[in-house]
mmCIF file of C-alpha atoms in Angstrom:
data_model
loop_
_atom_site.group_PDB
_atom_site.id
_atom_site.type_symbol
_atom_site.label_atom_id
_atom_site.label_comp_id
_atom_site.label_asym_id
_atom_site.label_seq_id
_atom_site.Cartn_x
_atom_site.Cartn_y
_atom_site.Cartn_z
ATOM 1 C CA MET A 12 -24.051 -2.977 5.593
ATOM 2 C CA LYS A 13 -23.847 0.582 4.258
ATOM 3 C CA PHE A 14 -24.836 1.318 0.662
ATOM 4 C CA PHE A 15 -21.320 2.242 -0.438
ATOM 5 C CA GLU A 16 -19.634 -0.804 1.107
ATOM 6 C CA LYS A 17 -22.269 -3.134 -0.332
ATOM 7 C CA TYR A 18 -21.685 -1.919 -3.892
ATOM 8 C CA LEU A 19 -17.953 -1.214 -3.631
ATOM 9 C CA THR A 20 -17.189 -3.370 -6.672
ATOM 10 C CA VAL A 21 -19.620 -1.295 -8.769
ATOM 11 C CA TRP A 22 -17.913 1.947 -7.721
ATOM 12 C CA VAL A 23 -14.504 0.465 -8.480
ATOM 13 C CA LEU A 24 -15.651 -0.528 -11.978
ATOM 14 C CA LEU A 25 -16.991 2.984 -12.560
ATOM 15 C CA CYS A 26 -13.673 4.422 -11.351
ATOM 16 C CA ILE A 27 -11.820 2.153 -13.769
ATOM 17 C CA ALA A 28 -13.882 3.535 -16.646
ATOM 18 C CA ALA A 29 -13.562 7.140 -15.434
ATOM 19 C CA GLY A 30 -9.830 6.812 -14.818
ATOM 20 C CA ILE A 31 -9.118 5.215 -18.190
ATOM 21 C CA GLY A 32 -11.199 7.879 -19.921
ATOM 22 C CA LEU A 33 -9.433 10.660 -18.037
ATOM 23 C CA GLY A 34 -6.038 9.220 -18.899
ATOM 24 C CA LYS A 35 -7.033 9.009 -22.553
ATOM 25 C CA ILE A 36 -8.202 12.641 -22.601
ATOM 26 C CA LEU A 37 -5.267 14.125 -20.688
ATOM 27 C CA GLY A 38 -2.595 11.928 -22.243
ATOM 28 C CA ASN A 39 0.936 12.501 -20.948
ATOM 29 C CA SER A 40 -0.093 15.608 -19.015
ATOM 30 C CA VAL A 41 -1.509 13.426 -16.220
ATOM 31 C CA SER A 42 2.026 12.199 -15.479
ATOM 32 C CA VAL A 43 2.896 15.564 -13.931
ATOM 33 C CA LEU A 44 1.144 14.375 -10.760
ATOM 34 C CA GLU A 45 3.814 11.739 -10.278
ATOM 35 C CA SER A 46 6.457 14.453 -9.827
ATOM 36 C CA TRP A 47 4.593 16.066 -6.926
ATOM 37 C CA GLN A 48 6.399 14.307 -4.122
ATOM 38 C CA ILE A 49 8.568 14.802 -1.061
ATOM 39 C CA TYR A 50 11.299 12.171 -0.750
ATOM 40 C CA THR A 51 9.402 9.060 -1.929
ATOM 41 C CA ILE A 52 5.899 10.147 -0.887
ATOM 42 C CA ASN A 53 3.560 11.384 -3.601
ATOM 43 C CA ILE A 54 1.732 14.348 -2.072
ATOM 44 C CA PRO A 55 -1.713 14.010 -3.777
ATOM 45 C CA ILE A 56 -1.827 10.292 -3.005
ATOM 46 C CA ALA A 57 -0.602 10.823 0.566
ATOM 47 C CA VAL A 58 -3.410 13.293 1.253
ATOM 48 C CA LEU A 59 -6.012 10.945 -0.232
ATOM 49 C CA VAL A 60 -4.694 7.926 1.669
ATOM 50 C CA TRP A 61 -4.676 9.816 4.969
ATOM 51 C CA MET A 62 -8.294 10.750 4.275
ATOM 52 C CA MET A 63 -9.042 7.039 3.776
ATOM 53 C CA ILE A 64 -7.092 5.610 6.703
ATOM 54 C CA TYR A 65 -7.693 8.193 9.433
ATOM 55 C CA PRO A 66 -11.460 7.464 9.747
ATOM 56 C CA MET A 67 -10.552 3.794 10.317
ATOM 57 C CA MET A 68 -7.839 4.453 12.867
ATOM 58 C CA VAL A 69 -9.961 6.863 14.884
ATOM 59 C CA GLN A 70 -12.427 4.041 15.640
ATOM 60 C CA ILE A 71 -9.847 1.833 17.354
ATOM 61 C CA ASP A 72 -10.135 1.630 21.130
ATOM 62 C CA PHE A 73 -6.884 0.171 22.443
ATOM 63 C CA SER A 74 -8.307 -0.051 25.966
ATOM 64 C CA SER A 75 -10.238 -3.096 24.701
ATOM 65 C CA ILE A 76 -6.985 -5.086 24.728
ATOM 66 C CA GLY A 77 -7.475 -5.447 28.470
ATOM 67 C CA GLY A 78 -10.090 -8.127 27.715
ATOM 68 C CA VAL A 79 -7.726 -10.260 25.654
ATOM 69 C CA SER A 80 -7.755 -13.150 28.137
ATOM 70 C CA LYS A 81 -11.421 -13.858 27.408
ATOM 71 C CA ASN A 82 -10.741 -14.710 23.763
ATOM 72 C CA TRP A 83 -7.070 -15.622 23.809
ATOM 73 C CA LYS A 84 -7.440 -18.713 21.615
ATOM 74 C CA GLY A 85 -9.276 -16.826 18.885
ATOM 75 C CA LEU A 86 -6.752 -14.000 19.088
ATOM 76 C CA ALA A 87 -3.819 -16.424 18.882
ATOM 77 C CA LEU A 88 -5.363 -18.114 15.836
ATOM 78 C CA THR A 89 -5.881 -14.892 13.913
ATOM 79 C CA VAL A 90 -2.487 -13.437 14.799
ATOM 80 C CA THR A 91 -0.838 -16.675 13.638
ATOM 81 C CA VAL A 92 -2.773 -16.687 10.351
ATOM 82 C CA ASN A 93 -2.340 -12.961 9.677
ATOM 83 C CA TRP A 94 1.382 -12.734 10.360
ATOM 84 C CA LEU A 95 2.891 -16.230 10.098
ATOM 85 C CA ILE A 96 0.845 -17.812 7.296
ATOM 86 C CA LYS A 97 -1.020 -15.329 5.101
ATOM 87 C CA PRO A 98 1.893 -13.205 3.751
ATOM 88 C CA PHE A 99 3.840 -16.328 2.820
ATOM 89 C CA THR A 100 0.977 -18.168 1.133
ATOM 90 C CA MET A 101 0.201 -15.011 -0.852
ATOM 91 C CA ALA A 102 3.828 -14.893 -2.003
ATOM 92 C CA LEU A 103 3.636 -18.594 -2.888
ATOM 93 C CA PHE A 104 0.441 -18.284 -4.941
ATOM 94 C CA GLY A 105 1.811 -15.159 -6.619
ATOM 95 C CA TRP A 106 5.053 -16.929 -7.509
ATOM 96 C CA ILE A 107 3.183 -19.949 -8.910
ATOM 97 C CA PHE A 108 0.910 -17.859 -11.120
ATOM 98 C CA PHE A 109 2.876 -14.743 -12.065
ATOM 99 C CA LYS A 110 6.334 -16.273 -12.416
ATOM 100 C CA ASN A 111 5.363 -19.682 -13.795
ATOM 101 C CA LEU A 112 1.828 -20.286 -15.062
ATOM 102 C CA TYR A 113 1.550 -16.840 -16.667
ATOM 103 C CA ALA A 114 5.048 -16.823 -18.169
ATOM 104 C CA THR A 115 3.594 -17.075 -21.685
ATOM 105 C CA TRP A 116 1.280 -14.053 -21.293
ATOM 106 C CA ILE A 117 3.194 -11.511 -19.203
ATOM 107 C CA THR A 118 6.754 -10.238 -19.223
ATOM 108 C CA PRO A 119 9.177 -11.058 -16.360
ATOM 109 C CA GLU A 120 9.125 -7.372 -15.367
ATOM 110 C CA ASP A 121 5.322 -7.330 -15.109
ATOM 111 C CA ALA A 122 5.419 -10.625 -13.205
ATOM 112 C CA ASP A 123 7.734 -9.070 -10.601
ATOM 113 C CA GLN A 124 5.467 -6.038 -10.256
ATOM 114 C CA TYR A 125 2.251 -8.031 -9.872
ATOM 115 C CA LEU A 126 3.935 -10.317 -7.365
ATOM 116 C CA ALA A 127 5.110 -7.315 -5.342
ATOM 117 C CA GLY A 128 1.572 -5.923 -5.238
ATOM 118 C CA ALA A 129 0.184 -9.282 -4.124
ATOM 119 C CA ILE A 130 2.754 -9.478 -1.327
ATOM 120 C CA LEU A 131 1.820 -5.998 -0.105
ATOM 121 C CA LEU A 132 -1.833 -7.087 0.050
ATOM 122 C CA GLY A 133 -1.008 -10.307 1.879
ATOM 123 C CA ALA A 134 1.096 -8.549 4.510
ATOM 124 C CA ALA A 135 -1.594 -5.977 5.371
ATOM 125 C CA PRO A 136 -4.425 -7.498 7.456
ATOM 126 C CA CYS A 137 -7.794 -5.787 7.324
ATOM 127 C CA THR A 138 -8.921 -3.167 9.825
ATOM 128 C CA ALA A 139 -12.163 -1.192 9.484
ATOM 129 C CA MET A 140 -14.100 -3.391 7.040
ATOM 130 C CA VAL A 141 -13.750 -6.272 9.502
ATOM 131 C CA PHE A 142 -16.394 -4.579 11.647
ATOM 132 C CA VAL A 143 -18.800 -5.014 8.722
ATOM 133 C CA TRP A 144 -17.933 -8.665 8.086
ATOM 134 C CA SER A 145 -18.104 -9.503 11.797
ATOM 135 C CA TYR A 146 -21.535 -7.908 12.071
ATOM 136 C CA LEU A 147 -22.839 -9.844 9.062
ATOM 137 C CA VAL A 148 -21.749 -13.198 10.532
ATOM 138 C CA LYS A 149 -23.089 -12.221 13.989
ATOM 139 C CA GLY A 150 -19.576 -12.276 15.395
ATOM 140 C CA ASP A 151 -18.455 -11.431 18.919
ATOM 141 C CA ALA A 152 -18.022 -7.626 18.834
ATOM 142 C CA ASN A 153 -15.537 -7.589 21.732
ATOM 143 C CA TYR A 154 -13.330 -10.203 20.087
ATOM 144 C CA THR A 155 -13.422 -8.302 16.778
ATOM 145 C CA LEU A 156 -12.426 -5.033 18.443
ATOM 146 C CA ILE A 157 -9.570 -6.695 20.357
ATOM 147 C CA GLN A 158 -8.275 -8.403 17.219
ATOM 148 C CA ILE A 159 -8.286 -5.207 15.189
ATOM 149 C CA SER A 160 -6.534 -3.319 17.995
ATOM 150 C CA VAL A 161 -3.842 -5.996 18.244
ATOM 151 C CA ASN A 162 -3.368 -6.027 14.462
ATOM 152 C CA ASP A 163 -2.898 -2.247 14.462
ATOM 153 C CA LEU A 164 -0.226 -2.553 17.141
ATOM 154 C CA ILE A 165 1.606 -5.352 15.303
ATOM 155 C CA LEU A 166 1.369 -3.678 11.879
ATOM 156 C CA PRO A 167 4.030 -0.956 12.345
ATOM 157 C CA VAL A 168 6.478 -3.533 13.704
ATOM 158 C CA ALA A 169 5.920 -6.583 11.486
ATOM 159 C CA PHE A 170 4.872 -5.164 8.117
ATOM 160 C CA VAL A 171 8.264 -3.770 7.086
ATOM 161 C CA PRO A 172 10.464 -6.834 7.778
ATOM 162 C CA ILE A 173 7.927 -9.276 6.288
ATOM 163 C CA VAL A 174 7.507 -7.272 3.076
ATOM 164 C CA LYS A 175 11.227 -6.576 2.779
ATOM 165 C CA TRP A 176 12.114 -10.249 3.207
ATOM 166 C CA LEU A 177 9.432 -11.554 0.830
ATOM 167 C CA LEU A 178 10.250 -9.022 -1.871
ATOM 168 C CA GLY A 179 13.914 -9.912 -1.512
ATOM 169 C CA VAL A 180 13.174 -13.626 -1.803
ATOM 170 C CA THR A 181 11.239 -13.003 -5.019
ATOM 171 C CA ASN A 182 14.092 -10.819 -6.363
ATOM 172 C CA VAL A 183 12.196 -7.527 -6.137
ATOM 173 C CA GLN A 184 14.682 -5.246 -4.437
ATOM 174 C CA ILE A 185 13.574 -2.040 -2.719
ATOM 175 C CA PRO A 186 15.390 0.445 -0.470
ATOM 176 C CA TYR A 187 14.697 -0.434 3.155
ATOM 177 C CA GLU A 188 14.386 3.232 4.152
ATOM 178 C CA VAL A 189 11.678 3.804 1.520
ATOM 179 C CA LEU A 190 9.554 1.014 2.961
ATOM 180 C CA ILE A 191 10.038 2.300 6.516
ATOM 181 C CA THR A 192 9.092 5.827 5.441
ATOM 182 C CA SER A 193 5.909 4.527 3.828
ATOM 183 C CA VAL A 194 4.863 2.681 6.974
ATOM 184 C CA VAL A 195 5.573 5.708 9.168
ATOM 185 C CA VAL A 196 3.590 8.014 6.881
ATOM 186 C CA PHE A 197 0.671 5.691 6.146
ATOM 187 C CA VAL A 198 0.417 3.697 9.400
ATOM 188 C CA VAL A 199 2.174 5.269 12.365
ATOM 189 C CA ILE A 200 1.038 8.863 11.812
ATOM 190 C CA PRO A 201 -2.657 8.073 11.070
ATOM 191 C CA LEU A 202 -2.711 5.510 13.901
ATOM 192 C CA THR A 203 -1.268 7.968 16.434
ATOM 193 C CA THR A 204 -3.502 10.805 15.263
ATOM 194 C CA GLY A 205 -6.558 8.572 15.277
ATOM 195 C CA TYR A 206 -5.832 7.283 18.788
ATOM 196 C CA LEU A 207 -5.365 10.800 20.195
ATOM 197 C CA THR A 208 -8.549 11.994 18.489
ATOM 198 C CA ASN A 209 -10.453 9.005 19.882
ATOM 199 C CA ARG A 210 -9.302 9.657 23.449
ATOM 200 C CA ILE A 211 -9.831 13.428 23.377
ATOM 201 C CA LEU A 212 -13.274 13.376 21.771
ATOM 202 C CA LEU A 213 -14.595 10.561 23.959
ATOM 203 C CA GLN A 214 -13.536 12.432 27.066
ATOM 204 C CA ARG A 215 -14.871 15.805 25.949
ATOM 205 C CA LYS A 216 -17.961 14.904 23.915
ATOM 206 C CA GLY A 217 -18.947 11.446 25.090
ATOM 207 C CA LYS A 218 -19.471 8.120 23.344
ATOM 208 C CA ASP A 219 -22.909 8.906 21.887
ATOM 209 C CA TRP A 220 -21.728 12.087 20.136
ATOM 210 C CA PHE A 221 -18.574 10.352 18.912
ATOM 211 C CA GLU A 222 -20.431 7.398 17.367
ATOM 212 C CA GLN A 223 -23.566 9.176 16.150
ATOM 213 C CA LYS A 224 -22.160 12.519 14.974
ATOM 214 C CA PHE A 225 -18.396 12.426 14.440
ATOM 215 C CA LEU A 226 -17.910 9.020 12.800
ATOM 216 C CA PRO A 227 -20.823 9.400 10.327
ATOM 217 C CA ALA A 228 -19.417 12.803 9.307
ATOM 218 C CA LEU A 229 -16.089 11.155 8.404
ATOM 219 C CA ARG A 230 -17.608 8.470 6.183
ATOM 220 C CA PRO A 231 -18.140 10.660 3.067
ATOM 221 C CA VAL A 232 -14.542 11.904 3.365
ATOM 222 C CA SER A 233 -13.181 8.361 3.346
ATOM 223 C CA ILE A 234 -15.410 7.342 0.426
ATOM 224 C CA LEU A 235 -14.473 10.366 -1.688
ATOM 225 C CA ALA A 236 -10.761 9.792 -1.031
ATOM 226 C CA LEU A 237 -10.949 6.120 -2.019
ATOM 227 C CA LEU A 238 -12.796 6.839 -5.269
ATOM 228 C CA SER A 239 -10.441 9.705 -6.152
ATOM 229 C CA THR A 240 -7.403 7.490 -5.576
ATOM 230 C CA LEU A 241 -8.813 4.794 -7.848
ATOM 231 C CA VAL A 242 -9.547 7.294 -10.633
ATOM 232 C CA LEU A 243 -5.958 8.576 -10.445
ATOM 233 C CA LEU A 244 -4.497 5.089 -10.500
ATOM 234 C CA PHE A 245 -6.472 4.034 -13.540
ATOM 235 C CA ALA A 246 -5.713 7.306 -15.304
ATOM 236 C CA PHE A 247 -2.086 6.164 -15.175
ATOM 237 C CA GLN A 248 -2.875 2.506 -15.886
ATOM 238 C CA GLY A 249 -5.410 3.069 -18.671
ATOM 239 C CA GLU A 250 -3.097 2.597 -21.641
ATOM 240 C CA HIS A 251 -1.685 -0.645 -20.244
ATOM 241 C CA ILE A 252 -5.165 -2.017 -19.493
ATOM 242 C CA LEU A 253 -6.460 -1.162 -22.949
ATOM 243 C CA ASP A 254 -3.458 -2.876 -24.526
ATOM 244 C CA HIS A 255 -3.773 -5.917 -22.208
ATOM 245 C CA PRO A 256 -7.454 -6.183 -21.167
ATOM 246 C CA TYR A 257 -6.951 -9.646 -19.658
ATOM 247 C CA THR A 258 -4.465 -8.311 -17.094
ATOM 248 C CA ILE A 259 -7.039 -7.673 -14.366
ATOM 249 C CA LEU A 260 -8.389 -11.219 -14.704
ATOM 250 C CA LEU A 261 -4.888 -12.716 -14.507
ATOM 251 C CA ILE A 262 -4.147 -10.746 -11.326
ATOM 252 C CA ALA A 263 -7.529 -11.543 -9.767
ATOM 253 C CA ILE A 264 -7.171 -15.327 -10.011
ATOM 254 C CA PRO A 265 -4.337 -15.878 -7.474
ATOM 255 C CA LEU A 266 -5.733 -13.159 -5.175
ATOM 256 C CA THR A 267 -9.103 -14.922 -5.151
ATOM 257 C CA ILE A 268 -7.580 -18.348 -4.489
ATOM 258 C CA GLN A 269 -5.540 -16.895 -1.626
ATOM 259 C CA THR A 270 -8.614 -15.314 -0.017
ATOM 260 C CA TYR A 271 -10.635 -18.551 0.020
ATOM 261 C CA PHE A 272 -7.610 -20.584 1.103
ATOM 262 C CA ILE A 273 -6.966 -18.379 4.145
ATOM 263 C CA PHE A 274 -10.638 -18.393 5.114
ATOM 264 C CA PHE A 275 -10.863 -22.178 5.057
ATOM 265 C CA ILE A 276 -7.654 -22.865 6.978
ATOM 266 C CA THR A 277 -8.641 -20.292 9.623
ATOM 267 C CA TRP A 278 -12.107 -21.820 9.877
ATOM 268 C CA LEU A 279 -10.586 -25.289 10.260
ATOM 269 C CA GLY A 280 -8.188 -23.987 12.903
ATOM 270 C CA GLY A 281 -11.074 -22.442 14.813
ATOM 271 C CA LYS A 282 -12.992 -25.713 14.764
ATOM 272 C CA LEU A 283 -9.939 -27.623 15.985
ATOM 273 C CA LEU A 284 -9.518 -25.113 18.823
ATOM 274 C CA ARG A 285 -13.236 -25.507 19.638
ATOM 275 C CA LEU A 286 -13.942 -21.817 19.234
ATOM 276 C CA SER A 287 -17.550 -20.706 19.391
ATOM 277 C CA HIS A 288 -19.106 -19.652 16.102
ATOM 278 C CA PRO A 289 -19.210 -15.933 17.100
ATOM 279 C CA VAL A 290 -15.405 -16.075 17.432
ATOM 280 C CA CYS A 291 -14.505 -18.567 14.703
ATOM 281 C CA ALA A 292 -16.511 -16.767 11.991
ATOM 282 C CA PRO A 293 -14.993 -13.280 12.413
ATOM 283 C CA ALA A 294 -11.549 -14.856 12.912
ATOM 284 C CA ALA A 295 -11.837 -16.407 9.460
ATOM 285 C CA MET A 296 -13.145 -13.159 7.974
ATOM 286 C CA ILE A 297 -10.304 -11.123 9.505
ATOM 287 C CA GLY A 298 -7.767 -13.559 8.100
ATOM 288 C CA ALA A 299 -9.262 -13.487 4.610
ATOM 289 C CA SER A 300 -9.635 -9.728 4.124
ATOM 290 C CA ASN A 301 -6.925 -7.134 3.456
ATOM 291 C CA PHE A 302 -6.017 -3.587 4.454
ATOM 292 C CA PHE A 303 -6.050 -2.606 0.788
ATOM 293 C CA GLU A 304 -5.778 1.143 1.481
ATOM 294 C CA LEU A 305 -2.353 0.607 3.032
ATOM 295 C CA ALA A 306 -1.268 -1.784 0.281
ATOM 296 C CA VAL A 307 -2.236 0.731 -2.420
ATOM 297 C CA ALA A 308 -0.396 3.578 -0.666
ATOM 298 C CA VAL A 309 2.816 1.615 -0.123
ATOM 299 C CA ALA A 310 2.773 0.238 -3.691
ATOM 300 C CA ILE A 311 2.549 3.781 -5.049
ATOM 301 C CA SER A 312 5.373 4.983 -2.782
ATOM 302 C CA LEU A 313 7.671 2.100 -3.689
ATOM 303 C CA PHE A 314 6.912 1.565 -7.371
ATOM 304 C CA GLY A 315 4.962 4.575 -8.658
ATOM 305 C CA LEU A 316 1.433 5.384 -9.774
ATOM 306 C CA ASN A 317 1.748 3.633 -13.120
ATOM 307 C CA SER A 318 3.372 0.464 -11.784
ATOM 308 C CA GLY A 319 2.096 -3.088 -12.034
ATOM 309 C CA ALA A 320 2.356 -3.383 -8.248
ATOM 310 C CA SER A 321 -0.124 -0.523 -7.799
ATOM 311 C CA LEU A 322 -2.458 -2.130 -10.324
ATOM 312 C CA ALA A 323 -2.336 -5.445 -8.456
ATOM 313 C CA THR A 324 -3.318 -3.796 -5.167
ATOM 314 C CA VAL A 325 -6.245 -2.057 -6.876
ATOM 315 C CA VAL A 326 -7.451 -5.392 -8.241
ATOM 316 C CA GLY A 327 -7.525 -6.435 -4.573
ATOM 317 C CA VAL A 328 -10.018 -3.624 -3.972
ATOM 318 C CA LEU A 329 -12.064 -4.751 -6.980
ATOM 319 C CA ILE A 330 -12.567 -8.319 -5.785
ATOM 320 C CA GLU A 331 -12.745 -7.671 -2.024
ATOM 321 C CA VAL A 332 -16.463 -7.148 -1.492
ATOM 322 C CA PRO A 333 -17.992 -9.881 -3.728
ATOM 323 C CA ILE A 334 -15.582 -12.485 -2.357
ATOM 324 C CA MET A 335 -16.093 -11.454 1.263
ATOM 325 C CA LEU A 336 -19.876 -11.467 0.850
ATOM 326 C CA SER A 337 -19.642 -15.023 -0.492
ATOM 327 C CA LEU A 338 -17.596 -15.960 2.594
ATOM 328 C CA VAL A 339 -20.206 -14.333 4.824
ATOM 329 C CA ALA A 340 -22.798 -16.605 3.208
ATOM 330 C CA ILE A 341 -20.593 -19.662 3.800
ATOM 331 C CA ALA A 342 -19.934 -18.711 7.449
ATOM 332 C CA ASN A 343 -23.636 -18.209 8.105
ATOM 333 C CA SER A 344 -24.608 -21.478 6.387
ATOM 334 C CA TRP A 345 -22.039 -23.314 8.531
ATOM 335 C CA ARG A 346 -23.298 -21.787 11.775
ATOM 336 C CA TYR A 347 -22.933 -24.163 14.713
#
């Protein structure tokens, strides 16, 4: 596991401090960034998110889908969990905590925002980081690649209606065209560009150059973009966090419960289907983790940089690595 990924939570905490400090120094002048947008897309954030997502999309090899028949049970399990269970359990846990258990501590408006952010996280299954988790649990690399490729094909089709329906059910209304625009900008365009880059470079430069030269050169770009996005978000959120320092903890609790819940039901499903450990383990990891870059981008497009929904998605980034590393330890201790 790379140094940055291993200590992602540390970098996020540093970005929280830097962002809050920057927001305190700049005051209201930082809000000018929110006006830099075309239609509903904030230009600085769009550039940063593309820099985050493109290096992930360029790694996807859709030709791997041809081997789907070899691991069809594992694929069916993860697709079912990712798209038919996970978004709805996330909405349920969010509703229980934000709208009911936390009613004494947060306003109804904040509850709606945090719930919206949680739903965006739950509806966005993980992509690139899954390669890391699969490697750490000694997962089947071919299965992992097929699953990620299938998820990326389903994402542009399923994400919009699931999010729209769940947000409507929880009384958070958003314009349908805004959500579609966000998915086109932050999923379809990077996915198409990444696929074309993958095909062209593999044909012209070869696999060794692509994996040993091109992909490592992209990694610092993705890291810098992620850290810059977090600093901007917390520059906007700093005042709210300082006034309500317990907010991050309140948001983290249902997100953490959801992550462990999805892991365990996927693991149980894999055991019932008699999947081998190298398939069952990464299946559970894929189900538990989130495509937080997409969730952050869409939350900003729909609700703004200083929204509670954006803050909730960033908390997802904060807790991702320590929770997933604990699940790696569980998966390895349960090896069979």
